[in-house]
Short mmCIF file of C-alpha atoms in Angstrom, two decimals:
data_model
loop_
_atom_site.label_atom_id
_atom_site.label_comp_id
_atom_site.label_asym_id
_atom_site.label_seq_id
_atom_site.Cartn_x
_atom_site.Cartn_y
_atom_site.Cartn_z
CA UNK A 537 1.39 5.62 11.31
CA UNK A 538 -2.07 6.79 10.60
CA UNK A 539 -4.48 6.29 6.70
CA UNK A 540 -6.75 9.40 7.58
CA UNK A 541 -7.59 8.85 11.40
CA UNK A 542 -7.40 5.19 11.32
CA UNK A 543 -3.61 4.31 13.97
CA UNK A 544 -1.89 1.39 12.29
CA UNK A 545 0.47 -0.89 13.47
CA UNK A 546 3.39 0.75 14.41
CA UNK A 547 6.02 -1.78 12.84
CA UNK A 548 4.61 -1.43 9.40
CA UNK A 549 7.48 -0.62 7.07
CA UNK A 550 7.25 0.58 3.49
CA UNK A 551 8.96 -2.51 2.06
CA UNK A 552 9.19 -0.88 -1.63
CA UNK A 553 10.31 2.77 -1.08
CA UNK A 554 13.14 3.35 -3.11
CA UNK A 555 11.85 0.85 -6.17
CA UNK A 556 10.42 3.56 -8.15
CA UNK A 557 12.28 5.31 -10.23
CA UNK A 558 10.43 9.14 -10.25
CA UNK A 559 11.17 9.18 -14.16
CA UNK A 560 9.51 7.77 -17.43
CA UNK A 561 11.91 6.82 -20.06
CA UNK A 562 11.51 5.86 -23.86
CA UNK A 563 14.32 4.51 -26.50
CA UNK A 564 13.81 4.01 -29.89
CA UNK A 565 15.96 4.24 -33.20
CA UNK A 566 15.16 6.96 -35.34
CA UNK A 567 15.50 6.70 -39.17
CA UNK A 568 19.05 7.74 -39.28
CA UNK A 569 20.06 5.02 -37.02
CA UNK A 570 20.72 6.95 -33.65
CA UNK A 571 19.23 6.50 -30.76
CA UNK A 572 16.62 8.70 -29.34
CA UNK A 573 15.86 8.67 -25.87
CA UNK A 574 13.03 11.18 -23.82
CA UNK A 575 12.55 11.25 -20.19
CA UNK A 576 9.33 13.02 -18.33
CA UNK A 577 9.38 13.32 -14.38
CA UNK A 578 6.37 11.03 -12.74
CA UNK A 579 4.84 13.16 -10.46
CA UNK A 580 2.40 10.72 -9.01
CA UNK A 581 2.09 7.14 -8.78
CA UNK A 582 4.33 5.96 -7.16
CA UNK A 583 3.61 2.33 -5.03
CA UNK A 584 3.54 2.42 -1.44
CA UNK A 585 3.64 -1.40 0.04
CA UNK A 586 3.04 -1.06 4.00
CA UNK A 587 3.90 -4.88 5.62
CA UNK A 588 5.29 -6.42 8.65
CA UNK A 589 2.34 -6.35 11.14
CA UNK A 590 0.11 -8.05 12.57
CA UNK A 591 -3.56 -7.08 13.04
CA UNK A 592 -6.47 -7.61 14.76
CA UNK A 593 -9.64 -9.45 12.75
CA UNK A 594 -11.95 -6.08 14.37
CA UNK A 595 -8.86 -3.57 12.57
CA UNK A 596 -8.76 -5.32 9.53
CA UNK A 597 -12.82 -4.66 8.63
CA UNK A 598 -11.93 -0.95 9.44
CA UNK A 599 -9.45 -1.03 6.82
CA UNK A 600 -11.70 -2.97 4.58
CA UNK A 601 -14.76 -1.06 4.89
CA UNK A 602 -12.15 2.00 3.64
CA UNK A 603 -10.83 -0.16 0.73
CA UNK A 604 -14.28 -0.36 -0.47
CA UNK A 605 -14.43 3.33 -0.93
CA UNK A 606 -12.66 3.02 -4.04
CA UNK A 607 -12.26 6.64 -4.94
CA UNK A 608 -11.85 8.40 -1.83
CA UNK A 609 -8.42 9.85 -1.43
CA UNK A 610 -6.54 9.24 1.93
CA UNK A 611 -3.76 10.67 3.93
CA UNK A 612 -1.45 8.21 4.93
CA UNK A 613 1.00 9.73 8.36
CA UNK A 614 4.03 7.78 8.50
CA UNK A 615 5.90 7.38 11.07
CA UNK A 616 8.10 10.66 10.90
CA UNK A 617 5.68 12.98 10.05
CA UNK A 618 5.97 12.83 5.99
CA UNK A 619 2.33 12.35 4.46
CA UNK A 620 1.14 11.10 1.08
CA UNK A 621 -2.41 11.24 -0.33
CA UNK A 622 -3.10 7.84 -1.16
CA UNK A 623 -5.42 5.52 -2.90
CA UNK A 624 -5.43 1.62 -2.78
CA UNK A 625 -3.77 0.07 -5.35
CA UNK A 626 -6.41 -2.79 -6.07
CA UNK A 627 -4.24 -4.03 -9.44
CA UNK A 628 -1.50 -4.19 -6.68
CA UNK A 629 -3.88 -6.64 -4.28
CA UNK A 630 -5.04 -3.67 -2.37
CA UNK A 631 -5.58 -4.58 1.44
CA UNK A 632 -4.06 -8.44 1.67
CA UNK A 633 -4.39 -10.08 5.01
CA UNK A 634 -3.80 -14.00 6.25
CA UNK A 635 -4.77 -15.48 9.10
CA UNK A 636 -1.64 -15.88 11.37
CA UNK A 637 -2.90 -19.48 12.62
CA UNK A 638 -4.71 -21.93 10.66
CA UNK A 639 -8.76 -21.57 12.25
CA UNK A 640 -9.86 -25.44 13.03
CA UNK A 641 -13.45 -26.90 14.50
CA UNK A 642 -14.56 -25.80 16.65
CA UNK A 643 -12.59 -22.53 16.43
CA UNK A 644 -13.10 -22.22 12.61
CA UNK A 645 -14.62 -18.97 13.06
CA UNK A 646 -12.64 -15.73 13.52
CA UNK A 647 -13.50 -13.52 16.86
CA UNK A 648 -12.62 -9.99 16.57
CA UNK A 649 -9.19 -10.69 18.19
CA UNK A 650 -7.49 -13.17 15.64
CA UNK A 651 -4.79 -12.26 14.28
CA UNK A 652 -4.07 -11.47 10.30
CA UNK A 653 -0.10 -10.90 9.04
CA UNK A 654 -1.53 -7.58 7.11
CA UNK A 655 0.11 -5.75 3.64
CA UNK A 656 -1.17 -2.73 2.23
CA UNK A 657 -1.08 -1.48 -1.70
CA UNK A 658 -1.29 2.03 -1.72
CA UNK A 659 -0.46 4.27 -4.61
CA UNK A 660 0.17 8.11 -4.66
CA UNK A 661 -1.85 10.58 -6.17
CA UNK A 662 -2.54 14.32 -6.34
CA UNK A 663 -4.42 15.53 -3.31
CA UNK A 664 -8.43 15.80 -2.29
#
């Protein structure tokens, strides 16, 4: 699985796939009483949760340092070839990642090679 040229875990899984629904719908009454209902397809938009892994602390600022190019549009690869032309979803959480074991003295400060249980909150959108 690759977000532009950056490899990510392998055993990421898209844990939300088939929770969007790829159509807006409205209800309301009209003034005779019946209801009156109008769909639209969504085109883009639609979440993309990536979770399951583990990564390194050194991986993780990689994937930070391209969360804080807010409005660049990336190509996310998964796993069998189908792409997507993402964006973080910040109002989602964006790029979430915990420490996998709790950091005490005198270890309380990361080394490139701690682990982090990652998630991220992408969100299609209509290519570069």
């Amino acid at each position: 699985m690759l977000l532009d040229a950056v490899e990510l875990p392998s055993n990421l899984y898209w844990s939300n796939e088939f929770a969007f629904k790829p159509v807006s719908q409205s209800k309301q009454r009209g003034v005779t009483g019946r209801m009156i209902i109008q769909s639209a397809p969504l085109v883009y938009g639609q979440p993309i949760t990536l979770t399951g892994a583990w990564i390194t602390r050194a991986e993780l600022l990689v994937l930070q340092a391209m969360e804080n190019a807010i409005d660049t549009v990336r190509t996310l690869t998964l796993n069998n070839g189908d792409t997507h032309s993402v964006l973080f979803d910040l109002d989602a959480g964006g790029l979430a990642a915990t420490s996998e074991y709790p950091l005490t003295a005198p270890l309380c400060n990361p080394e490139d090679e701690t682990l982090y249980k990652l998630t991220i909150n992408l969100i299609t959108v209509s290519g570069a």
